[in-house]
């Protein structure tokens, strides 16, 4: 989230789309209701009428996989009706940039498409630069090649009629939503969006979110209280585990993992440190080398030295352009390219798309380690449905771990609050905290490498800093301090000397010469000389907008609303004086700031605003979007794999064969796989219904932590499939009957919930039915609970994130025995 | 009338079922084995281990779908018929707590016939637990006697439930009713004068639950009265 | 139909019975006789954060000082995000603390076996370490086909975990990267 949960209460209009907030993040709804109490409009756009819809002022159904059409129509509405916030758009976004002549869009494809490689050459999407190397701008926004005009042109096709015919949303509902939401495009109104996997799990997942980001920028909703783009995340620490770089493409703190061509630290600095020619751009990532060197120091300690590039060579390098993502990982495992596997605190046999492929892949391993709180379908895959244990060689080690209330440490919520929690009891039996297991396992591994002088490349193993125990037990405080960072040498900066061994106060002090070690630069300040800031529990709110700056700690540098320099006008005064996030306050002489400082939230950097109160430009001001190299937020986004503007493409499995917006039916660069398990069927009469997956309040993810809890399984005991009364009638299915749901990849038994809350969609004049299933169940437990909905989902995905398209695929539903 | 009250504003309820489980958690009530019967309400009804149950009802009004949620529980009647029924058999089987007005069944309730207690309830609340004892919500008498809110109220994310002094709760309920009246002409408080757990609904109460309001079909005044008189005659 | 107070009395028979009982001087037990005690009154309170979604609600755990066991969990009323509220899942967290189905043993399933065997930690960690080393050394790629140095272990993959604390995640990535893994993924991708 750019903002945080409590901040939802500051909103005037809350669009919940790609998400079922009341059911999946029930406490976020506490703040939605507070906004509603204060007069906010709540909108829910979803294929199915849910518990969230019951609290919405406007509910608009749409067919799964058509969000870009829906949002593209809103972009058109905003532009056609001049609902955008012009001052914001001009000052803080790239709307005025002139795009180069090589850019184009024709027949559903952007310029630079290589048919053979199925990839774009994004260099054709570059801006025109002036002689200083700064993008050319047209402040009148009238140049036909300026971003705003290109945007207008791109979405001219997204008429209410065309959008309605593809989404199945009535034009009346579309206009209601467009009108209500675009009313926030004024200085004193805030609109926010709450989304989740309903947007991510599509072959156009990133572009779904891009479309909404464009809307938020047009309406001036980024950086302000009650605004932002807010992903509510599904796992208690999925934010923290992402921050910690437990993904193939990033190291801790969002530094990219190096690839083979980036052989040296010098190469790395060159490739990943962005430059800017614009003196007003803070270009924060210019500091990347400091963060990278400090990370290497935290990994390898004293062994990381300037002469060995701080051990950069010891980091593994990926192959150029080869993804190692979830889908790729299981594809490799299915193809027998992997031998060993850790499924740590996860249940991939149920959680990833195309679970039959995953489950078979597990049988191709030599060994697997599963660490969990309860038995699950991954640990026990070898005795699952259709498996023949005697033919499965995979050795399985199951390690029991402590639950959250049996250990101490921090987790990071969706709003980036890093909160410390404590141990309330001992874990049962032999169970241990994950930290102890990891700590002890690595000691065993290292001991083997210490003994074997001929072992393969043992340097990083022998040099990994691993002193995180107190009395031989894993000590989270020691790691938390290392993540924050500390001085590894005495260092004088200005007139202050920092002593070796002291904690680093905040990331502005991190160095690229090896004098600081820092495990994750964005967490620098979390555990500094003031102590463990994550454990703070002072409940004061001087802001009056719910920032609670002394409750726990938020990354970065305790900033509660990021991009907050955009919450003020160029002179530093809040767009909305009633909801002040930050404000530049100082002594004014002759219309100029003679001195001053920011009040309120921790600002996005200390520099003064761009202009003086009299409107004159300041030389020391900085542009609002400090993480963007050019300082402006991207309405035109040339950095993605599938185009600078979002475009509607059908899901790879779709019920129609014509895209009304272009001849290009599907995302031309979507991630696809070729194994025999990767079957995709478009417009196949055997699979006539759109299928989607979701969650319910009473369970969580694959159900590993909820199916075993009697109170929850009492409330939601079994796999169900929800369908409309019309579909029930069509298939002769009565409410509560057992049915079979089948996709090209798998089959499931489920209980039918025939409900008024699902209605058939009229798509291009034809009636299209959609059904939905939760993915919480699995064959291990409870006995009559059913299996995972991911047996049905396809292993195809978004080209940027490679997140699977679990939210829109094709199925058949029939009465059991029919 | 002094004492405490609970206000349940069904327009704020998201059916997260935090209350249903918080109730089980505080009262140490077990779960039973259930099946999905074609809807999300589970267990299907109040039972010996379920003193609070969120009821789900799908409705369609002028072609628009709606989904009503009703967190059902004992209303803690000001003059509770179950108490009269039970006390007709044995003293101290049902307590009406002086300080709070909470109606609490004691172990002695087993000496009174369960069916009569159940059928005397205008809301069909009492159930029998595994020990054969009549049971129901106690308004968390142990919590509220120690300055805490009932578990269900404490856990409600959207403040659909409020707990406090009866006059303050009535005031809150009436304010909320007044605010909703314009948009929902059918908005009403259910039996507010007779009970301590006051529901606000915005449609025909029967669409939420058949026993949302005291039902003419329920309650067993003659039977109860007869038992009382019989017991008097025995004295 | 809206019921009047009078109707209500008629239905319930409360008026009759109440009058009869009161009038004849029934001996209602004095309520003061009941000492309602909080079952958590002597427990130790420990603040935690919910393990389910990422809203980050505070949970207060009540631990029996004698047994060391959690006897009750509830929303942390002081927490600014949830103010004591919890959803169905958060409200159930007591059943994570006390659950006889919890995994309590280190288990091993041998190749082609149809059953688990209970093992000791020491054995399991040593055996896993041996397999890690064997697979790593067998599949380690120092240079790729183009001759570029990659120092990568291609034969082992890891998924997990958003269910771990930050400190655990950080040392886990440290271990995996020291081993040279590149197939490192977790819940964010799915």
mmCIF file of C-alpha atoms in Angstrom, chain B residues 15-214:
data_model
loop_
_atom_site.group_PDB
_atom_site.id
_atom_site.type_symbol
_atom_site.label_atom_id
_atom_site.label_comp_id
_atom_site.label_asym_id
_atom_site.label_seq_id
_atom_site.Cartn_x
_atom_site.Cartn_y
_atom_site.Cartn_z
ATOM 1 C CA UNK B 15 -20.926 -11.279 8.438
ATOM 2 C CA UNK B 16 -17.238 -11.778 9.133
ATOM 3 C CA UNK B 17 -18.388 -14.073 11.915
ATOM 4 C CA UNK B 18 -15.798 -12.744 14.308
ATOM 5 C CA UNK B 19 -18.615 -12.553 16.881
ATOM 6 C CA UNK B 20 -19.756 -16.122 16.304
ATOM 7 C CA UNK B 21 -16.272 -17.390 17.012
ATOM 8 C CA UNK B 22 -15.333 -14.878 19.703
ATOM 9 C CA UNK B 23 -18.396 -16.167 21.563
ATOM 10 C CA UNK B 24 -17.197 -19.757 21.263
ATOM 11 C CA UNK B 25 -13.711 -18.699 22.239
ATOM 12 C CA UNK B 26 -14.725 -16.948 25.440
ATOM 13 C CA UNK B 27 -17.294 -19.556 26.408
ATOM 14 C CA UNK B 28 -14.998 -22.452 25.481
ATOM 15 C CA UNK B 29 -17.627 -23.907 23.216
ATOM 16 C CA UNK B 30 -16.659 -26.647 20.826
ATOM 17 C CA UNK B 31 -17.435 -26.865 17.132
ATOM 18 C CA UNK B 32 -19.582 -29.536 15.604
ATOM 19 C CA UNK B 33 -19.065 -31.385 12.335
ATOM 20 C CA UNK B 34 -21.031 -29.551 9.674
ATOM 21 C CA UNK B 35 -21.664 -29.802 5.958
ATOM 22 C CA UNK B 36 -22.156 -27.135 3.392
ATOM 23 C CA UNK B 37 -25.895 -27.193 2.781
ATOM 24 C CA UNK B 38 -25.873 -24.791 -0.125
ATOM 25 C CA UNK B 39 -25.222 -21.606 1.790
ATOM 26 C CA UNK B 40 -22.719 -19.959 4.063
ATOM 27 C CA UNK B 41 -24.667 -20.072 7.326
ATOM 28 C CA UNK B 42 -22.997 -22.664 9.503
ATOM 29 C CA UNK B 43 -23.670 -24.264 11.900
ATOM 30 C CA UNK B 44 -27.156 -24.277 10.419
ATOM 31 C CA UNK B 45 -28.765 -23.134 13.652
ATOM 32 C CA UNK B 46 -27.990 -22.159 17.217
ATOM 33 C CA UNK B 47 -26.947 -25.218 19.193
ATOM 34 C CA UNK B 48 -25.562 -26.274 22.545
ATOM 35 C CA UNK B 49 -22.174 -24.948 21.511
ATOM 36 C CA UNK B 50 -23.334 -21.954 19.514
ATOM 37 C CA UNK B 51 -24.846 -19.090 21.485
ATOM 38 C CA UNK B 52 -24.357 -16.607 18.690
ATOM 39 C CA UNK B 53 -24.975 -17.373 15.050
ATOM 40 C CA UNK B 54 -24.724 -15.093 12.056
ATOM 41 C CA UNK B 55 -27.721 -15.845 9.851
ATOM 42 C CA UNK B 56 -27.405 -15.199 6.104
ATOM 43 C CA UNK B 57 -30.461 -14.433 3.949
ATOM 44 C CA UNK B 58 -30.432 -13.646 0.245
ATOM 45 C CA UNK B 59 -33.178 -11.325 -0.903
ATOM 46 C CA UNK B 60 -34.188 -9.729 -4.142
ATOM 47 C CA UNK B 61 -35.890 -6.350 -4.135
ATOM 48 C CA UNK B 62 -37.022 -4.912 -7.459
ATOM 49 C CA UNK B 63 -34.523 -7.040 -9.337
ATOM 50 C CA UNK B 64 -31.636 -6.020 -7.070
ATOM 51 C CA UNK B 65 -29.976 -8.673 -5.011
ATOM 52 C CA UNK B 66 -29.342 -8.135 -1.337
ATOM 53 C CA UNK B 67 -27.775 -10.211 1.387
ATOM 54 C CA UNK B 68 -28.956 -9.694 4.948
ATOM 55 C CA UNK B 69 -26.891 -10.698 7.949
ATOM 56 C CA UNK B 70 -28.401 -11.247 11.352
ATOM 57 C CA UNK B 71 -26.103 -12.078 14.281
ATOM 58 C CA UNK B 72 -28.711 -13.957 16.296
ATOM 59 C CA UNK B 73 -28.482 -14.412 20.054
ATOM 60 C CA UNK B 74 -30.490 -14.239 23.288
ATOM 61 C CA UNK B 75 -32.267 -10.888 23.553
ATOM 62 C CA UNK B 76 -32.022 -10.745 27.346
ATOM 63 C CA UNK B 77 -35.683 -9.807 27.739
ATOM 64 C CA UNK B 78 -36.539 -7.255 30.371
ATOM 65 C CA UNK B 79 -39.151 -9.658 31.665
ATOM 66 C CA UNK B 80 -37.891 -12.970 30.428
ATOM 67 C CA UNK B 81 -40.500 -15.685 29.847
ATOM 68 C CA UNK B 82 -37.859 -18.399 30.015
ATOM 69 C CA UNK B 83 -37.069 -17.315 33.519
ATOM 70 C CA UNK B 84 -40.683 -17.447 34.547
ATOM 71 C CA UNK B 85 -41.031 -20.855 33.014
ATOM 72 C CA UNK B 86 -37.943 -22.279 34.638
ATOM 73 C CA UNK B 87 -38.482 -20.628 37.966
ATOM 74 C CA UNK B 88 -41.891 -22.203 37.970
ATOM 75 C CA UNK B 89 -39.971 -25.424 38.534
ATOM 76 C CA UNK B 90 -36.919 -24.477 40.458
ATOM 77 C CA UNK B 91 -35.551 -21.345 42.030
ATOM 78 C CA UNK B 92 -32.247 -19.904 40.932
ATOM 79 C CA UNK B 93 -32.332 -21.819 37.677
ATOM 80 C CA UNK B 94 -32.411 -18.555 35.741
ATOM 81 C CA UNK B 95 -30.837 -15.425 37.109
ATOM 82 C CA UNK B 96 -31.628 -11.914 36.095
ATOM 83 C CA UNK B 97 -28.491 -10.080 37.094
ATOM 84 C CA UNK B 98 -29.337 -6.948 39.094
ATOM 85 C CA UNK B 99 -26.478 -4.832 37.884
ATOM 86 C CA UNK B 100 -26.667 -5.606 34.196
ATOM 87 C CA UNK B 101 -30.025 -7.207 33.551
ATOM 88 C CA UNK B 102 -28.308 -10.178 31.912
ATOM 89 C CA UNK B 103 -30.348 -13.368 31.944
ATOM 90 C CA UNK B 104 -28.173 -16.291 32.955
ATOM 91 C CA UNK B 105 -29.028 -19.969 33.273
ATOM 92 C CA UNK B 106 -27.509 -21.776 36.218
ATOM 93 C CA UNK B 107 -26.885 -25.488 36.612
ATOM 94 C CA UNK B 108 -30.240 -25.780 38.358
ATOM 95 C CA UNK B 109 -31.930 -25.204 35.033
ATOM 96 C CA UNK B 110 -31.571 -28.915 34.400
ATOM 97 C CA UNK B 111 -34.376 -29.500 36.877
ATOM 98 C CA UNK B 112 -36.816 -27.575 34.688
ATOM 99 C CA UNK B 113 -38.146 -29.163 31.490
ATOM 100 C CA UNK B 114 -36.063 -27.946 28.567
ATOM 101 C CA UNK B 115 -38.867 -28.081 26.010
ATOM 102 C CA UNK B 116 -40.961 -25.704 28.056
ATOM 103 C CA UNK B 117 -38.108 -23.275 28.508
ATOM 104 C CA UNK B 118 -37.366 -23.370 24.814
ATOM 105 C CA UNK B 119 -40.931 -22.952 23.709
ATOM 106 C CA UNK B 120 -41.522 -20.091 26.092
ATOM 107 C CA UNK B 121 -38.819 -18.058 24.347
ATOM 108 C CA UNK B 122 -40.349 -15.664 21.820
ATOM 109 C CA UNK B 123 -37.118 -15.850 19.781
ATOM 110 C CA UNK B 124 -36.406 -19.593 19.943
ATOM 111 C CA UNK B 125 -33.020 -19.162 21.563
ATOM 112 C CA UNK B 126 -32.350 -21.773 24.267
ATOM 113 C CA UNK B 127 -30.629 -24.972 23.203
ATOM 114 C CA UNK B 128 -29.414 -28.003 25.077
ATOM 115 C CA UNK B 129 -25.725 -28.721 25.461
ATOM 116 C CA UNK B 130 -23.955 -32.085 25.626
ATOM 117 C CA UNK B 131 -24.726 -32.315 29.339
ATOM 118 C CA UNK B 132 -28.416 -31.855 28.615
ATOM 119 C CA UNK B 133 -28.410 -28.406 30.146
ATOM 120 C CA UNK B 134 -30.361 -25.495 28.655
ATOM 121 C CA UNK B 135 -27.799 -22.963 27.465
ATOM 122 C CA UNK B 136 -27.637 -19.630 25.681
ATOM 123 C CA UNK B 137 -25.788 -16.341 25.626
ATOM 124 C CA UNK B 138 -24.999 -14.966 29.089
ATOM 125 C CA UNK B 139 -24.214 -11.472 27.792
ATOM 126 C CA UNK B 140 -20.716 -12.530 28.920
ATOM 127 C CA UNK B 141 -21.828 -11.899 32.482
ATOM 128 C CA UNK B 142 -18.334 -12.654 33.748
ATOM 129 C CA UNK B 143 -16.783 -10.114 31.383
ATOM 130 C CA UNK B 144 -19.349 -7.361 31.818
ATOM 131 C CA UNK B 145 -19.277 -7.712 35.592
ATOM 132 C CA UNK B 146 -15.574 -6.949 35.372
ATOM 133 C CA UNK B 147 -15.721 -3.884 33.193
ATOM 134 C CA UNK B 148 -15.251 -5.591 29.852
ATOM 135 C CA UNK B 149 -17.583 -5.739 26.891
ATOM 136 C CA UNK B 150 -19.184 -8.986 25.797
ATOM 137 C CA UNK B 151 -16.758 -10.946 23.601
ATOM 138 C CA UNK B 152 -18.911 -10.549 20.502
ATOM 139 C CA UNK B 153 -19.112 -6.777 20.856
ATOM 140 C CA UNK B 154 -15.376 -6.434 21.496
ATOM 141 C CA UNK B 155 -14.501 -8.381 18.391
ATOM 142 C CA UNK B 156 -16.846 -6.692 15.918
ATOM 143 C CA UNK B 157 -14.705 -4.961 13.259
ATOM 144 C CA UNK B 158 -17.322 -2.551 11.978
ATOM 145 C CA UNK B 159 -18.959 -1.502 15.238
ATOM 146 C CA UNK B 160 -22.122 -3.244 14.168
ATOM 147 C CA UNK B 161 -22.510 -4.044 17.846
ATOM 148 C CA UNK B 162 -22.386 -1.620 20.733
ATOM 149 C CA UNK B 163 -22.640 -2.313 24.436
ATOM 150 C CA UNK B 164 -23.336 0.036 27.301
ATOM 151 C CA UNK B 165 -25.850 1.497 29.712
ATOM 152 C CA UNK B 166 -29.333 0.825 28.470
ATOM 153 C CA UNK B 167 -30.399 4.446 28.161
ATOM 154 C CA UNK B 168 -27.294 5.320 26.195
ATOM 155 C CA UNK B 169 -27.708 2.335 23.939
ATOM 156 C CA UNK B 170 -31.359 3.204 23.306
ATOM 157 C CA UNK B 171 -30.318 6.711 22.442
ATOM 158 C CA UNK B 172 -27.693 5.436 20.032
ATOM 159 C CA UNK B 173 -30.186 3.012 18.476
ATOM 160 C CA UNK B 174 -32.763 5.725 17.963
ATOM 161 C CA UNK B 175 -30.220 8.109 16.492
ATOM 162 C CA UNK B 176 -29.063 5.479 14.079
ATOM 163 C CA UNK B 177 -32.659 4.641 13.202
ATOM 164 C CA UNK B 178 -33.421 8.278 12.502
ATOM 165 C CA UNK B 179 -30.359 8.548 10.272
ATOM 166 C CA UNK B 180 -31.389 5.525 8.222
ATOM 167 C CA UNK B 181 -35.100 6.253 7.962
ATOM 168 C CA UNK B 182 -34.768 8.597 5.009
ATOM 169 C CA UNK B 183 -32.975 6.038 2.868
ATOM 170 C CA UNK B 184 -34.777 2.990 4.248
ATOM 171 C CA UNK B 185 -38.433 3.683 5.083
ATOM 172 C CA UNK B 186 -38.823 0.217 6.570
ATOM 173 C CA UNK B 187 -35.983 0.759 9.037
ATOM 174 C CA UNK B 188 -36.984 -0.268 12.548
ATOM 175 C CA UNK B 189 -35.713 -1.329 15.938
ATOM 176 C CA UNK B 190 -36.903 -4.774 16.955
ATOM 177 C CA UNK B 191 -38.857 -5.048 20.194
ATOM 178 C CA UNK B 192 -36.671 -2.335 21.717
ATOM 179 C CA UNK B 193 -38.975 -1.824 24.680
ATOM 180 C CA UNK B 194 -38.925 -5.438 25.697
ATOM 181 C CA UNK B 195 -35.393 -6.619 25.200
ATOM 182 C CA UNK B 196 -31.824 -5.688 25.992
ATOM 183 C CA UNK B 197 -30.377 -6.835 22.683
ATOM 184 C CA UNK B 198 -31.837 -4.410 20.216
ATOM 185 C CA UNK B 199 -31.569 -5.036 16.504
ATOM 186 C CA UNK B 200 -31.859 -2.441 13.780
ATOM 187 C CA UNK B 201 -33.077 -3.743 10.423
ATOM 188 C CA UNK B 202 -34.006 -1.842 7.274
ATOM 189 C CA UNK B 203 -36.490 -4.277 5.779
ATOM 190 C CA UNK B 204 -39.203 -6.652 6.887
ATOM 191 C CA UNK B 205 -37.631 -8.419 9.904
ATOM 192 C CA UNK B 206 -38.847 -11.792 8.628
ATOM 193 C CA UNK B 207 -36.521 -11.414 5.667
ATOM 194 C CA UNK B 208 -33.613 -11.496 8.095
ATOM 195 C CA UNK B 209 -34.789 -14.389 10.219
ATOM 196 C CA UNK B 210 -38.152 -15.889 11.036
ATOM 197 C CA UNK B 211 -37.681 -15.171 14.727
ATOM 198 C CA UNK B 212 -36.106 -11.753 14.384
ATOM 199 C CA UNK B 213 -39.088 -10.283 16.237
ATOM 200 C CA UNK B 214 -41.072 -11.907 19.018
#
